[in-house]
């Protein structure tokens, strides 16, 4: 069965530090890849997505992610985090053009001022 | 962007009662909506796919008689937790797809507490 793994469950960083959150999926066919963010008390919102084309995807708020097909990975990065980036981040995939999202377990990011 | 709204955001009920949660797409029509359940410190688990005008498709292990889903219009899907028990306490989230973009928009979630 398809699955998504996020290996970092909790990450604590100081402001201005660089961020990389890992995401790996298990599926050999066509995938669409997503990163969602859930700020405290708010609903899930899309950070960025990859469907095809340039494997380096830029999203909102300075986030980017790189799709590496050979590694089945879609890691999220930000060169300099801010306190306002404190949130939970979810990696998700859909397979074979389905709308059915499969989520990773999430990573809680705490950015200390 | 497209907006999906859930109501109520919080509900507390007694064991044995039924609770209905609504999911509305406010500025677009959604032929397909999804219902998720989020467990504490865990990921979102897809419960079912709700299709307008037809029966919902439930994921393996989800009791369709307990979690009734109705998608009567292109802007509204409802999830009814029947004969709720404390173990049904959870955070329920809906999402709706916007046409062919492949993007899903999420509601704010509804926290159910069963006493």
mmCIF file of C-alpha atoms in Angstrom:
data_model
loop_
_atom_site.group_PDB
_atom_site.id
_atom_site.type_symbol
_atom_site.label_atom_id
_atom_site.label_comp_id
_atom_site.label_asym_id
_atom_site.label_seq_id
_atom_site.Cartn_x
_atom_site.Cartn_y
_atom_site.Cartn_z
ATOM 1 C CA UNK A 1 0.000 0.000 0.000
ATOM 2 C CA UNK A 2 1.080 3.548 -0.616
ATOM 3 C CA UNK A 3 2.499 5.403 2.342
ATOM 4 C CA UNK A 4 4.214 8.640 3.234
ATOM 5 C CA UNK A 5 6.938 8.904 5.851
ATOM 6 C CA UNK A 6 8.018 12.015 7.661
ATOM 7 C CA UNK A 7 10.969 11.110 9.804
ATOM 8 C CA UNK A 8 11.189 14.290 11.857
ATOM 9 C CA UNK A 9 8.299 14.386 14.280
ATOM 10 C CA UNK A 10 9.480 17.432 16.202
ATOM 11 C CA UNK A 11 11.940 20.067 15.090
ATOM 12 C CA UNK A 12 13.088 23.029 17.154
ATOM 13 C CA UNK A 13 15.036 25.819 15.490
ATOM 14 C CA UNK A 14 16.126 29.320 16.274
ATOM 15 C CA UNK A 15 15.064 32.167 14.032
ATOM 16 C CA UNK A 16 17.195 32.540 10.885
ATOM 17 C CA UNK A 17 18.228 28.892 10.964
ATOM 18 C CA UNK A 18 17.778 26.822 7.846
ATOM 19 C CA UNK A 19 15.064 24.196 7.665
ATOM 20 C CA UNK A 20 14.813 20.899 5.900
ATOM 21 C CA UNK A 21 11.964 18.489 6.584
ATOM 22 C CA UNK A 22 12.170 15.040 5.131
ATOM 23 C CA UNK A 23 9.390 13.305 3.231
ATOM 24 C CA UNK A 24 9.557 9.940 1.528
ATOM 25 C CA UNK A 25 6.788 8.060 -0.182
ATOM 26 C CA UNK A 26 6.360 4.512 -1.291
ATOM 27 C CA UNK A 27 4.797 4.134 -4.707
ATOM 28 C CA UNK A 28 6.355 3.291 -8.005
ATOM 29 C CA UNK A 29 3.860 4.955 -10.304
ATOM 30 C CA UNK A 30 2.799 8.502 -11.036
ATOM 31 C CA UNK A 31 2.519 10.747 -7.997
ATOM 32 C CA UNK A 32 1.534 14.296 -7.234
ATOM 33 C CA UNK A 33 3.223 15.694 -4.160
ATOM 34 C CA UNK A 34 2.100 18.287 -1.652
ATOM 35 C CA UNK A 35 3.196 20.038 1.481
ATOM 36 C CA UNK A 36 0.489 21.415 3.738
ATOM 37 C CA UNK A 37 0.906 23.588 6.801
ATOM 38 C CA UNK A 38 -1.352 23.892 9.824
ATOM 39 C CA UNK A 39 -0.698 26.962 11.941
ATOM 40 C CA UNK A 40 -1.899 26.837 15.555
ATOM 41 C CA UNK A 41 -5.675 27.091 15.639
ATOM 42 C CA UNK A 42 -6.005 27.261 11.886
ATOM 43 C CA UNK A 43 -6.954 24.834 9.168
ATOM 44 C CA UNK A 44 -4.664 23.085 6.761
ATOM 45 C CA UNK A 45 -3.423 25.154 3.877
ATOM 46 C CA UNK A 46 -1.325 24.343 0.867
ATOM 47 C CA UNK A 47 2.323 25.408 0.918
ATOM 48 C CA UNK A 48 3.340 24.015 -2.427
ATOM 49 C CA UNK A 49 2.714 21.192 -4.836
ATOM 50 C CA UNK A 50 4.455 19.235 -7.539
ATOM 51 C CA UNK A 51 2.662 17.704 -10.491
ATOM 52 C CA UNK A 52 5.292 17.653 -13.226
ATOM 53 C CA UNK A 53 8.099 19.697 -14.751
ATOM 54 C CA UNK A 54 10.858 21.368 -12.763
ATOM 55 C CA UNK A 55 11.462 19.164 -9.721
ATOM 56 C CA UNK A 56 12.369 22.197 -7.632
ATOM 57 C CA UNK A 57 9.104 23.770 -6.585
ATOM 58 C CA UNK A 58 8.734 27.132 -4.931
ATOM 59 C CA UNK A 59 5.803 27.794 -2.652
ATOM 60 C CA UNK A 60 4.464 30.505 -0.456
ATOM 61 C CA UNK A 61 6.359 32.223 2.360
ATOM 62 C CA UNK A 62 9.783 31.350 1.008
ATOM 63 C CA UNK A 63 9.365 27.577 1.155
ATOM 64 C CA UNK A 64 10.587 25.264 -1.554
ATOM 65 C CA UNK A 65 10.701 21.532 -2.077
ATOM 66 C CA UNK A 66 12.661 19.263 -4.361
ATOM 67 C CA UNK A 67 11.261 16.121 -5.913
ATOM 68 C CA UNK A 68 13.946 13.474 -6.278
ATOM 69 C CA UNK A 69 12.307 10.588 -8.060
ATOM 70 C CA UNK A 70 15.194 8.161 -7.565
ATOM 71 C CA UNK A 71 14.980 8.673 -3.826
ATOM 72 C CA UNK A 72 11.174 8.814 -3.642
ATOM 73 C CA UNK A 73 11.623 12.020 -1.708
ATOM 74 C CA UNK A 74 10.056 15.458 -1.582
ATOM 75 C CA UNK A 75 11.885 17.359 1.142
ATOM 76 C CA UNK A 76 10.735 20.779 2.248
ATOM 77 C CA UNK A 77 13.284 23.554 2.724
ATOM 78 C CA UNK A 78 13.485 27.143 3.831
ATOM 79 C CA UNK A 79 16.813 28.969 4.064
ATOM 80 C CA UNK A 80 15.882 31.160 7.034
ATOM 81 C CA UNK A 81 12.932 30.400 9.295
ATOM 82 C CA UNK A 82 10.902 32.915 11.232
ATOM 83 C CA UNK A 83 9.015 32.628 14.491
ATOM 84 C CA UNK A 84 5.797 32.759 12.468
ATOM 85 C CA UNK A 85 6.738 29.492 10.757
ATOM 86 C CA UNK A 86 5.895 27.640 13.958
ATOM 87 C CA UNK A 87 3.315 25.128 12.786
ATOM 88 C CA UNK A 88 2.749 21.524 11.858
ATOM 89 C CA UNK A 89 3.813 20.486 8.390
ATOM 90 C CA UNK A 90 2.308 17.591 6.477
ATOM 91 C CA UNK A 91 3.640 15.940 3.384
ATOM 92 C CA UNK A 92 1.023 14.253 1.206
ATOM 93 C CA UNK A 93 0.768 12.432 -2.087
ATOM 94 C CA UNK A 94 -1.889 11.441 -4.541
ATOM 95 C CA UNK A 95 -1.273 8.540 -6.851
ATOM 96 C CA UNK A 96 -2.280 7.912 -10.443
ATOM 97 C CA UNK A 97 -4.207 11.165 -10.800
ATOM 98 C CA UNK A 98 -6.505 10.304 -7.927
ATOM 99 C CA UNK A 99 -7.746 13.034 -5.594
ATOM 100 C CA UNK A 100 -7.191 10.752 -2.644
ATOM 101 C CA UNK A 101 -4.526 12.346 -0.461
ATOM 102 C CA UNK A 102 -2.277 10.136 1.610
ATOM 103 C CA UNK A 103 -0.716 12.062 4.455
ATOM 104 C CA UNK A 104 2.461 11.651 6.386
ATOM 105 C CA UNK A 105 2.340 11.797 10.159
ATOM 106 C CA UNK A 106 3.349 15.435 10.270
ATOM 107 C CA UNK A 107 6.279 17.389 11.686
ATOM 108 C CA UNK A 108 5.823 19.916 14.444
ATOM 109 C CA UNK A 109 8.165 22.852 13.961
ATOM 110 C CA UNK A 110 8.881 25.243 16.800
ATOM 111 C CA UNK A 111 10.879 28.326 15.955
ATOM 112 C CA UNK A 112 12.305 30.144 18.935
ATOM 113 C CA UNK A 113 12.698 33.907 18.657
ATOM 114 C CA UNK B 1 -8.482 30.901 -2.941
ATOM 115 C CA UNK B 2 -11.411 28.575 -2.548
ATOM 116 C CA UNK B 3 -13.006 28.387 0.880
ATOM 117 C CA UNK B 4 -14.332 25.348 2.675
ATOM 118 C CA UNK B 5 -16.232 25.817 5.890
ATOM 119 C CA UNK B 6 -17.152 23.305 8.552
ATOM 120 C CA UNK B 7 -19.814 23.572 11.221
ATOM 121 C CA UNK B 8 -19.789 23.174 14.132
ATOM 122 C CA UNK B 9 -16.149 23.756 14.995
ATOM 123 C CA UNK B 10 -16.624 22.136 18.386
ATOM 124 C CA UNK B 11 -19.311 19.826 19.654
ATOM 125 C CA UNK B 12 -19.754 17.949 22.906
ATOM 126 C CA UNK B 13 -22.344 15.228 23.122
ATOM 127 C CA UNK B 14 -23.425 12.406 25.366
ATOM 128 C CA UNK B 15 -22.607 8.826 24.576
ATOM 129 C CA UNK B 16 -25.301 7.219 22.444
ATOM 130 C CA UNK B 17 -26.414 10.366 20.668
ATOM 131 C CA UNK B 18 -25.810 11.273 17.032
ATOM 132 C CA UNK B 19 -23.914 14.293 15.812
ATOM 133 C CA UNK B 20 -23.976 15.899 12.377
ATOM 134 C CA UNK B 21 -21.058 17.872 10.973
ATOM 135 C CA UNK B 22 -21.487 19.991 7.876
ATOM 136 C CA UNK B 23 -18.897 20.776 5.232
ATOM 137 C CA UNK B 24 -19.612 23.529 2.731
ATOM 138 C CA UNK B 25 -17.698 24.818 -0.255
ATOM 139 C CA UNK B 26 -18.466 28.507 -0.111
ATOM 140 C CA UNK B 27 -17.392 29.834 -3.474
ATOM 141 C CA UNK B 28 -17.115 26.818 -5.712
ATOM 142 C CA UNK B 29 -18.931 23.624 -6.525
ATOM 143 C CA UNK B 30 -17.384 20.432 -5.293
ATOM 144 C CA UNK B 31 -18.447 17.185 -6.865
ATOM 145 C CA UNK B 32 -16.091 15.371 -4.551
ATOM 146 C CA UNK B 33 -15.428 15.971 -0.899
ATOM 147 C CA UNK B 34 -13.322 14.009 1.510
ATOM 148 C CA UNK B 35 -13.660 13.336 5.213
ATOM 149 C CA UNK B 36 -10.613 12.821 7.395
ATOM 150 C CA UNK B 37 -10.079 12.004 11.014
ATOM 151 C CA UNK B 38 -7.057 13.328 12.837
ATOM 152 C CA UNK B 39 -5.844 11.505 15.894
ATOM 153 C CA UNK B 40 -3.693 13.277 18.489
ATOM 154 C CA UNK B 41 -0.062 13.468 17.373
ATOM 155 C CA UNK B 42 -0.892 11.442 14.299
ATOM 156 C CA UNK B 43 -1.651 12.049 10.704
ATOM 157 C CA UNK B 44 -4.930 12.630 8.984
ATOM 158 C CA UNK B 45 -6.659 9.415 8.123
ATOM 159 C CA UNK B 46 -8.968 9.406 5.140
ATOM 160 C CA UNK B 47 -12.338 8.055 6.185
ATOM 161 C CA UNK B 48 -14.374 8.338 3.032
ATOM 162 C CA UNK B 49 -14.817 9.996 -0.321
ATOM 163 C CA UNK B 50 -18.122 11.764 -0.711
ATOM 164 C CA UNK B 51 -19.540 12.071 -4.219
ATOM 165 C CA UNK B 52 -22.429 14.356 -5.008
ATOM 166 C CA UNK B 53 -25.543 12.394 -5.800
ATOM 167 C CA UNK B 54 -24.126 8.989 -5.063
ATOM 168 C CA UNK B 55 -23.039 6.828 -2.165
ATOM 169 C CA UNK B 56 -19.856 7.612 -0.357
ATOM 170 C CA UNK B 57 -16.828 5.380 -0.746
ATOM 171 C CA UNK B 58 -15.448 4.323 2.605
ATOM 172 C CA UNK B 59 -11.877 3.392 3.389
ATOM 173 C CA UNK B 60 -11.088 0.005 4.802
ATOM 174 C CA UNK B 61 -11.846 -0.240 8.471
ATOM 175 C CA UNK B 62 -14.302 2.681 8.559
ATOM 176 C CA UNK B 63 -17.818 1.671 9.601
ATOM 177 C CA UNK B 64 -20.208 3.116 7.053
ATOM 178 C CA UNK B 65 -23.217 2.561 9.305
ATOM 179 C CA UNK B 66 -21.561 4.544 12.061
ATOM 180 C CA UNK B 67 -20.216 7.375 9.964
ATOM 181 C CA UNK B 68 -23.020 8.347 7.620
ATOM 182 C CA UNK B 69 -22.037 10.626 4.780
ATOM 183 C CA UNK B 70 -24.469 12.510 2.604
ATOM 184 C CA UNK B 71 -23.487 14.736 -0.312
ATOM 185 C CA UNK B 72 -26.829 16.083 -1.361
ATOM 186 C CA UNK B 73 -25.634 19.125 -3.272
ATOM 187 C CA UNK B 74 -22.533 20.423 -4.992
ATOM 188 C CA UNK B 75 -21.711 22.634 -2.026
ATOM 189 C CA UNK B 76 -22.632 20.534 0.984
ATOM 190 C CA UNK B 77 -21.532 17.243 2.457
ATOM 191 C CA UNK B 78 -22.508 16.052 5.914
ATOM 192 C CA UNK B 79 -20.947 13.526 8.247
ATOM 193 C CA UNK B 80 -23.193 12.046 10.908
ATOM 194 C CA UNK B 81 -21.593 10.124 13.729
ATOM 195 C CA UNK B 82 -24.329 7.790 14.897
ATOM 196 C CA UNK B 83 -24.608 6.433 18.417
ATOM 197 C CA UNK B 84 -21.405 8.193 19.355
ATOM 198 C CA UNK B 85 -19.041 6.681 21.893
ATOM 199 C CA UNK B 86 -16.069 8.233 23.682
ATOM 200 C CA UNK B 87 -13.676 6.515 21.286
ATOM 201 C CA UNK B 88 -15.271 8.520 18.471
ATOM 202 C CA UNK B 89 -13.907 11.689 20.054
ATOM 203 C CA UNK B 90 -11.571 13.171 17.516
ATOM 204 C CA UNK B 91 -10.891 15.996 15.107
ATOM 205 C CA UNK B 92 -12.814 15.582 11.864
ATOM 206 C CA UNK B 93 -11.708 17.493 8.792
ATOM 207 C CA UNK B 94 -13.309 17.768 5.393
ATOM 208 C CA UNK B 95 -11.793 18.830 2.122
ATOM 209 C CA UNK B 96 -13.103 19.571 -1.321
ATOM 210 C CA UNK B 97 -11.498 19.363 -4.711
ATOM 211 C CA UNK B 98 -11.594 22.284 -7.090
ATOM 212 C CA UNK B 99 -12.266 20.910 -10.515
ATOM 213 C CA UNK B 100 -9.266 19.657 -12.422
ATOM 214 C CA UNK B 101 -6.579 21.526 -10.490
ATOM 215 C CA UNK B 102 -5.815 18.562 -8.279
ATOM 216 C CA UNK B 103 -5.746 20.863 -5.291
ATOM 217 C CA UNK B 104 -7.762 20.213 -2.191
ATOM 218 C CA UNK B 105 -9.071 22.883 0.130
ATOM 219 C CA UNK B 106 -9.631 22.054 3.748
ATOM 220 C CA UNK B 107 -12.208 23.061 6.277
ATOM 221 C CA UNK B 108 -11.293 24.314 9.719
ATOM 222 C CA UNK B 109 -12.068 20.987 11.284
ATOM 223 C CA UNK B 110 -14.631 19.946 13.872
ATOM 224 C CA UNK B 111 -13.612 18.703 17.282
ATOM 225 C CA UNK B 112 -16.004 16.115 18.621
ATOM 226 C CA UNK B 113 -15.955 15.186 22.276
ATOM 227 C CA UNK B 114 -18.195 12.354 23.391
ATOM 228 C CA UNK B 115 -18.786 12.158 27.123
#
